[in-house]
CSV table of C-alpha atoms in Angstrom, one decimal:
chain,number,residue,atom,x,y,z
A,478,UNK,CA,-27.4,-8.3,-24.0
A,479,UNK,CA,-30.7,-8.8,-22.2
A,480,UNK,CA,-31.6,-8.3,-18.5
A,481,UNK,CA,-34.4,-10.7,-17.5
A,482,UNK,CA,-36.3,-10.0,-14.2
A,483,UNK,CA,-36.4,-12.9,-11.8
A,484,UNK,CA,-38.6,-13.0,-8.7
A,485,UNK,CA,-37.2,-10.6,-6.1
A,486,UNK,CA,-37.8,-10.0,-2.4
A,487,UNK,CA,-40.0,-7.2,-1.0
A,488,UNK,CA,-39.5,-5.3,2.2
A,489,UNK,CA,-41.5,-2.5,3.9
A,490,UNK,CA,-38.8,0.1,3.5
A,491,UNK,CA,-36.1,1.6,1.1
A,492,UNK,CA,-33.3,-0.9,0.3
A,493,UNK,CA,-30.3,1.5,0.1
A,494,UNK,CA,-27.7,-0.8,1.8
A,495,UNK,CA,-25.9,-3.0,-0.8
A,496,UNK,CA,-26.9,-6.7,-0.6
A,497,UNK,CA,-24.1,-8.7,0.9
A,498,UNK,CA,-23.2,-12.2,-0.2
A,499,UNK,CA,-22.3,-14.5,2.7
A,500,UNK,CA,-21.6,-18.0,1.3
A,501,UNK,CA,-24.9,-19.5,0.1
A,502,UNK,CA,-26.9,-16.6,1.6
A,503,UNK,CA,-27.7,-13.1,0.7
A,504,UNK,CA,-28.1,-10.5,3.4
A,505,UNK,CA,-30.6,-7.7,2.8
A,506,UNK,CA,-31.1,-4.7,5.1
A,507,UNK,CA,-33.9,-2.1,4.7
A,508,UNK,CA,-35.3,1.1,6.2
A,509,UNK,CA,-38.0,-0.8,8.0
A,510,UNK,CA,-35.3,-2.0,10.4
A,511,UNK,CA,-35.4,-5.6,9.1
A,512,UNK,CA,-32.3,-7.7,8.2
A,513,UNK,CA,-33.1,-10.7,6.1
A,514,UNK,CA,-31.0,-13.7,5.0
A,515,UNK,CA,-32.2,-15.2,1.7
A,516,UNK,CA,-31.3,-18.5,0.1
A,517,UNK,CA,-30.3,-19.1,-3.5
A,518,UNK,CA,-33.9,-19.0,-4.6
A,519,UNK,CA,-34.5,-15.7,-2.9
A,520,UNK,CA,-36.6,-17.1,-0.1
A,521,UNK,CA,-36.0,-15.9,3.5
A,522,UNK,CA,-34.1,-18.2,5.8
A,523,UNK,CA,-34.6,-15.9,8.7
A,524,UNK,CA,-35.6,-12.2,9.4
A,525,UNK,CA,-34.5,-10.1,12.3
A,526,UNK,CA,-36.3,-6.8,13.3
A,527,UNK,CA,-33.6,-4.4,14.7
A,528,UNK,CA,-36.0,-1.5,15.4
A,529,UNK,CA,-34.4,1.3,13.4
A,530,UNK,CA,-33.4,2.3,9.8
A,531,UNK,CA,-30.7,0.2,8.2
A,532,UNK,CA,-29.0,1.8,5.3
A,533,UNK,CA,-25.3,1.2,5.9
A,534,UNK,CA,-23.2,-1.6,4.3
A,535,UNK,CA,-22.8,-4.7,6.5
A,536,UNK,CA,-19.8,-6.8,7.2
A,537,UNK,CA,-19.6,-10.5,7.8
A,538,UNK,CA,-17.1,-13.1,8.8
A,539,UNK,CA,-17.6,-16.9,8.9
A,540,UNK,CA,-20.0,-16.8,11.9
A,541,UNK,CA,-21.3,-13.3,12.5
A,542,UNK,CA,-22.9,-10.3,10.8
A,543,UNK,CA,-22.0,-6.8,11.9
A,544,UNK,CA,-23.7,-3.5,11.1
A,545,UNK,CA,-25.1,-0.3,12.5
A,546,UNK,CA,-28.6,1.3,12.6
A,547,UNK,CA,-29.9,4.8,13.0
A,548,UNK,CA,-30.6,4.3,16.7
A,549,UNK,CA,-27.5,4.9,16.6
A,550,UNK,CA,-26.4,1.4,17.6
A,551,UNK,CA,-23.9,-1.2,16.4
A,552,UNK,CA,-25.0,-4.9,16.4
A,553,UNK,CA,-23.6,-8.4,15.9
A,554,UNK,CA,-25.9,-11.2,14.9
A,555,UNK,CA,-25.2,-14.9,14.4
A,556,UNK,CA,-25.0,-15.6,10.6
A,557,UNK,CA,-26.7,-19.0,10.9
A,558,UNK,CA,-30.0,-17.8,12.4
A,559,UNK,CA,-29.9,-14.1,13.0
A,560,UNK,CA,-29.6,-14.5,16.8
A,561,UNK,CA,-28.5,-11.2,18.5
A,562,UNK,CA,-25.0,-11.5,20.1
A,563,UNK,CA,-24.3,-8.0,21.3
A,564,UNK,CA,-25.1,-4.3,20.8
A,565,UNK,CA,-23.2,-1.1,21.3
A,566,UNK,CA,-24.8,2.4,21.4
A,567,UNK,CA,-22.9,5.6,20.8
A,568,UNK,CA,-23.7,9.2,21.5
A,569,UNK,CA,-26.0,11.0,19.1
A,570,UNK,CA,-25.1,14.2,17.2
A,571,UNK,CA,-26.7,16.8,15.0
A,572,UNK,CA,-25.5,14.7,12.0
A,573,UNK,CA,-28.0,11.9,12.8
A,574,UNK,CA,-30.1,12.4,9.7
A,575,UNK,CA,-29.0,10.3,6.8
A,576,UNK,CA,-26.6,7.8,5.3
A,577,UNK,CA,-24.3,5.9,7.7
A,578,UNK,CA,-20.9,4.5,6.9
A,579,UNK,CA,-20.4,0.7,6.7
A,580,UNK,CA,-18.6,-1.2,9.4
A,581,UNK,CA,-15.2,-2.8,8.5
A,582,UNK,CA,-13.4,-5.8,10.1
A,583,UNK,CA,-9.8,-5.5,11.2
A,584,UNK,CA,-8.4,-8.7,12.7
A,585,UNK,CA,-10.4,-9.1,16.0
A,586,UNK,CA,-12.0,-5.6,15.7
A,587,UNK,CA,-15.0,-4.0,14.2
A,588,UNK,CA,-14.3,-0.5,13.0
A,589,UNK,CA,-17.5,1.7,13.2
A,590,UNK,CA,-17.6,5.2,11.5
A,591,UNK,CA,-20.1,7.1,13.7
A,592,UNK,CA,-22.3,10.1,12.8
A,593,UNK,CA,-20.8,11.9,15.7
A,594,UNK,CA,-17.3,11.9,14.1
A,595,UNK,CA,-15.8,9.1,16.2
A,596,UNK,CA,-14.3,6.0,14.7
A,597,UNK,CA,-15.0,3.2,17.2
A,598,UNK,CA,-12.9,0.0,17.4
A,599,UNK,CA,-15.0,-2.7,19.1
A,600,UNK,CA,-14.1,-6.2,20.1
A,601,UNK,CA,-15.7,-8.6,17.5
A,602,UNK,CA,-16.7,-11.1,20.1
A,603,UNK,CA,-18.2,-8.8,22.8
A,604,UNK,CA,-18.7,-5.3,21.3
A,605,UNK,CA,-16.4,-3.9,24.0
A,606,UNK,CA,-14.7,-0.7,23.0
A,607,UNK,CA,-11.0,-1.1,22.5
A,608,UNK,CA,-10.0,2.4,21.2
A,609,UNK,CA,-11.5,5.3,19.4
A,610,UNK,CA,-10.5,8.3,17.2
A,611,UNK,CA,-12.3,11.6,17.0
A,612,UNK,CA,-12.1,13.1,13.5
A,613,UNK,CA,-14.1,16.2,14.5
A,614,UNK,CA,-16.7,15.9,11.7
A,615,UNK,CA,-19.4,13.4,10.8
A,616,UNK,CA,-18.4,10.2,9.3
A,617,UNK,CA,-20.6,9.0,6.4
A,618,UNK,CA,-18.2,6.5,4.8
A,619,UNK,CA,-16.4,3.3,5.9
A,620,UNK,CA,-12.6,3.6,6.4
A,621,UNK,CA,-10.2,1.9,4.0
A,622,UNK,CA,-7.5,-0.4,5.2
A,623,UNK,CA,-4.1,-1.5,4.0
A,624,UNK,CA,-1.5,-3.6,5.9
A,625,UNK,CA,-0.4,-0.8,8.1
A,626,UNK,CA,-2.9,2.1,7.9
A,627,UNK,CA,-6.5,3.1,8.3
A,628,UNK,CA,-7.7,5.8,6.0
A,629,UNK,CA,-10.7,7.8,7.3
A,630,UNK,CA,-12.6,10.5,5.3
A,631,UNK,CA,-15.0,12.9,7.0
A,632,UNK,CA,-17.6,15.5,6.1
A,633,UNK,CA,-15.3,18.3,7.2
A,634,UNK,CA,-13.0,17.5,4.3
A,635,UNK,CA,-10.3,15.8,6.2
A,636,UNK,CA,-8.5,12.6,5.2
A,637,UNK,CA,-6.8,11.0,8.3
A,638,UNK,CA,-4.3,8.2,8.2
A,639,UNK,CA,-4.1,6.1,11.4
A,640,UNK,CA,-2.0,3.2,12.4
A,641,UNK,CA,-3.8,0.0,13.3
A,642,UNK,CA,-4.0,1.0,17.0
A,643,UNK,CA,-5.9,4.2,16.1
A,644,UNK,CA,-3.0,6.7,16.4
A,645,UNK,CA,-2.9,9.6,14.0
A,646,UNK,CA,0.0,9.4,11.5
A,647,UNK,CA,-1.0,12.3,9.2
A,648,UNK,CA,-4.0,14.3,8.2
A,649,UNK,CA,-4.9,16.4,5.1
A,650,UNK,CA,-7.7,19.0,5.1
A,651,UNK,CA,-9.5,20.2,2.1
A,652,UNK,CA,-12.6,22.3,1.4
A,653,UNK,CA,-15.0,19.6,0.1
A,654,UNK,CA,-17.0,17.1,2.2
A,655,UNK,CA,-15.7,13.6,1.8
A,656,UNK,CA,-18.8,11.3,1.7
A,657,UNK,CA,-17.4,8.3,-0.2
A,658,UNK,CA,-15.2,5.5,1.0
A,659,UNK,CA,-11.5,6.1,0.3
A,660,UNK,CA,-10.0,3.5,-2.1
A,661,UNK,CA,-6.6,1.9,-2.2
A,662,UNK,CA,-4.4,2.1,-5.3
A,663,UNK,CA,-0.9,0.7,-5.7
A,664,UNK,CA,0.6,4.2,-5.1
A,665,UNK,CA,-1.5,4.8,-1.9
A,666,UNK,CA,-5.1,6.0,-1.6
A,667,UNK,CA,-7.7,8.0,-3.5
A,668,UNK,CA,-10.6,10.1,-2.2
A,669,UNK,CA,-13.4,11.8,-4.0
A,670,UNK,CA,-14.8,15.2,-2.8
A,671,UNK,CA,-18.4,16.3,-3.0
A,672,UNK,CA,-17.5,18.9,-5.5
A,673,UNK,CA,-16.0,16.3,-7.9
A,674,UNK,CA,-12.3,16.6,-7.1
A,675,UNK,CA,-10.5,13.2,-7.2
A,676,UNK,CA,-7.2,13.2,-5.4
A,677,UNK,CA,-4.5,10.5,-5.0
A,678,UNK,CA,-2.2,10.4,-2.0
A,679,UNK,CA,0.9,8.4,-1.2
A,680,UNK,CA,0.9,6.3,1.9
A,681,UNK,CA,2.7,9.1,3.7
A,682,UNK,CA,0.2,11.8,2.7
A,683,UNK,CA,1.8,13.4,-0.3
A,684,UNK,CA,-0.6,14.5,-3.0
A,685,UNK,CA,0.3,12.6,-6.2
A,686,UNK,CA,-2.3,14.0,-8.5
A,687,UNK,CA,-5.8,15.5,-8.6
A,688,UNK,CA,-8.4,15.6,-11.3
A,689,UNK,CA,-11.4,17.9,-11.4
A,690,UNK,CA,-14.5,16.1,-12.6
A,691,UNK,CA,-16.6,19.2,-12.1
A,692,UNK,CA,-19.6,17.1,-11.1
A,693,UNK,CA,-21.3,16.8,-7.7
A,694,UNK,CA,-20.4,13.5,-6.0
A,695,UNK,CA,-22.1,12.0,-3.0
A,696,UNK,CA,-21.7,8.4,-1.7
A,697,UNK,CA,-20.5,6.6,-4.8
A,698,UNK,CA,-16.9,5.5,-4.2
A,699,UNK,CA,-14.2,5.2,-6.9
A,700,UNK,CA,-13.7,1.5,-7.9
A,701,UNK,CA,-10.1,0.4,-8.6
A,702,UNK,CA,-9.9,-1.9,-11.6
A,703,UNK,CA,-6.4,-3.0,-12.6
A,704,UNK,CA,-4.5,0.3,-13.1
A,705,UNK,CA,-7.7,2.4,-13.5
A,706,UNK,CA,-10.6,3.9,-11.5
A,707,UNK,CA,-14.3,3.8,-12.3
A,708,UNK,CA,-16.3,6.7,-10.8
A,709,UNK,CA,-20.1,7.4,-10.9
A,710,UNK,CA,-21.3,10.9,-10.0
A,711,UNK,CA,-24.4,12.7,-9.0
A,712,UNK,CA,-23.8,14.8,-12.2
A,713,UNK,CA,-24.9,11.7,-14.2
A,714,UNK,CA,-21.4,10.9,-15.3
A,715,UNK,CA,-19.6,7.6,-15.4
A,716,UNK,CA,-15.8,8.0,-15.7
A,717,UNK,CA,-12.8,5.8,-16.2
A,718,UNK,CA,-9.5,7.3,-15.3
A,719,UNK,CA,-5.9,6.2,-14.9
A,720,UNK,CA,-5.1,5.4,-11.2
A,721,UNK,CA,-1.5,6.4,-11.8
A,722,UNK,CA,-2.1,9.9,-13.2
A,723,UNK,CA,-5.8,10.7,-13.0
A,724,UNK,CA,-5.9,11.1,-16.8
A,725,UNK,CA,-9.4,10.6,-18.2
A,726,UNK,CA,-9.8,7.5,-20.4
A,727,UNK,CA,-13.5,8.0,-21.2
A,728,UNK,CA,-16.7,9.5,-19.8
A,729,UNK,CA,-20.2,8.1,-20.4
A,730,UNK,CA,-23.6,9.6,-19.7
A,731,UNK,CA,-25.8,7.9,-17.1
A,732,UNK,CA,-29.6,8.1,-17.3
A,733,UNK,CA,-29.7,10.0,-14.0
A,734,UNK,CA,-27.6,11.1,-11.0
A,735,UNK,CA,-25.9,8.3,-9.2
A,736,UNK,CA,-25.2,7.9,-5.5
A,737,UNK,CA,-24.4,4.2,-5.9
A,738,UNK,CA,-20.9,2.7,-6.1
A,739,UNK,CA,-20.6,0.7,-9.4
A,740,UNK,CA,-19.9,-3.0,-9.5
A,741,UNK,CA,-17.2,-4.1,-12.0
A,742,UNK,CA,-17.5,-7.7,-13.0
A,743,UNK,CA,-16.0,-9.6,-16.0
A,744,UNK,CA,-15.2,-6.6,-18.0
A,745,UNK,CA,-18.6,-4.9,-17.4
A,746,UNK,CA,-19.7,-2.0,-15.2
A,747,UNK,CA,-23.1,-2.3,-13.4
A,748,UNK,CA,-24.4,1.0,-12.0
A,749,UNK,CA,-27.7,2.2,-10.7
A,750,UNK,CA,-29.0,5.8,-10.5
A,751,UNK,CA,-31.6,7.9,-8.7
A,752,UNK,CA,-34.1,7.6,-11.6
A,753,UNK,CA,-34.3,3.9,-11.0
A,754,UNK,CA,-32.2,2.8,-14.0
A,755,UNK,CA,-29.7,-0.1,-13.7
A,756,UNK,CA,-27.3,0.1,-16.6
A,757,UNK,CA,-24.5,-2.0,-17.9
A,758,UNK,CA,-21.4,-0.5,-19.6
A,759,UNK,CA,-18.4,-2.0,-21.3
A,760,UNK,CA,-15.3,-1.4,-19.2
A,761,UNK,CA,-13.0,-0.9,-22.1
A,762,UNK,CA,-15.3,1.1,-24.4
A,763,UNK,CA,-17.7,2.9,-22.0
A,764,UNK,CA,-20.5,1.9,-24.3
A,765,UNK,CA,-24.0,1.2,-22.9
A,766,UNK,CA,-24.8,-2.5,-23.3
A,767,UNK,CA,-28.1,-2.9,-21.5
A,768,UNK,CA,-30.4,-1.3,-19.0
A,769,UNK,CA,-33.6,-1.9,-17.0
A,770,UNK,CA,-35.8,0.4,-14.9
A,771,UNK,CA,-37.4,-0.1,-11.5
A,772,UNK,CA,-39.8,2.2,-9.7
A,773,UNK,CA,-37.5,3.6,-7.1
A,774,UNK,CA,-34.0,5.2,-6.9
A,775,UNK,CA,-31.1,2.7,-6.7
A,776,UNK,CA,-28.6,4.0,-4.1
A,777,UNK,CA,-26.6,1.0,-3.2
A,778,UNK,CA,-24.0,-1.1,-5.1
A,779,UNK,CA,-25.3,-4.2,-6.9
A,780,UNK,CA,-23.8,-7.6,-6.3
A,781,UNK,CA,-23.5,-11.0,-8.1
A,782,UNK,CA,-25.3,-13.8,-6.2
A,783,UNK,CA,-25.8,-17.4,-7.6
A,784,UNK,CA,-25.2,-16.1,-11.2
A,785,UNK,CA,-27.8,-13.3,-10.8
A,786,UNK,CA,-27.4,-9.6,-10.6
A,787,UNK,CA,-29.0,-8.4,-7.4
A,788,UNK,CA,-29.6,-4.8,-6.2
A,789,UNK,CA,-31.9,-2.9,-3.8
A,790,UNK,CA,-34.1,0.1,-4.6
A,791,UNK,CA,-36.3,2.7,-3.0
A,792,UNK,CA,-39.4,0.8,-4.2
A,793,UNK,CA,-38.8,-1.4,-1.2
A,794,UNK,CA,-37.5,-4.4,-3.2
A,795,UNK,CA,-34.5,-6.5,-3.8
A,796,UNK,CA,-34.4,-7.1,-7.5
A,797,UNK,CA,-32.8,-10.1,-9.2
A,798,UNK,CA,-31.8,-10.2,-12.8
A,799,UNK,CA,-30.5,-12.9,-15.1
A,800,UNK,CA,-28.0,-11.6,-17.7
A,801,UNK,CA,-28.4,-13.1,-21.1
A,802,UNK,CA,-25.9,-12.4,-23.9
A,803,UNK,CA,-27.6,-12.2,-27.3
A,804,UNK,CA,-26.4,-14.7,-29.9
A,805,UNK,CA,-24.6,-13.1,-32.9
């Protein structure tokens, strides 16, 4: 397997936020405060300067883009041309220093995990607050949603389950910061602690199992794949485990520590690390299939856009790769 570099897109800041596919456009956010929409050839359709660092995952529906910046401020833009529609500012806190959680859409609401520990539910059309929940500790990760619950992880080590109106149903408190997005599994939800403890909970808050990876973990979230989980760590490990029991299926060695959530696509795992290496592994085997290096850390998940692999890096660029399978 070969990875062939295709012309990318340069910005004036780190590209930590994962690129987001929105139909025939690719949305790219960077630390210089610019949000860009690119066409299939990687050319900018429009650019919007939002005035502050953008490092959080975006959300999009058929007409609008939603996100938050380090101001701290939430924004909605028109997808077609980047025209601003509304903004919402929230109170600052001592945690206003790095990595924001991505916003999530819930029916007619935008859920915003704030640095100050508040989960804001805003009206999608106007940005008007509808309800809020105070977790009591900084929020660095987006919430996870099922049909009846919102699962919220905070840096104080708490996992909170809310109903869809923001009322607390149950809460579990541990001793590790929770920096990664919780992930749904058939049995309930899994969370990954900073110390490397992976725990599964039932929908009612019962601990089903836990697995000690014994590796530091930051923002890379577990990725559910069929009945398994794929986990990248800041301890340079790539793991595949059973989602039902937490049993380790295999562990592979990354080139460097990873803060980036992997992408699993067509039986392959795509993952970037802080040494600037993008590597592809076989999902079943854990074998390394290909890798390429760029000149800055890769801290956001890659994506597939128009048959290319795309990812951002701290060299200020969005990189595009063509994947070519070698002939036998």
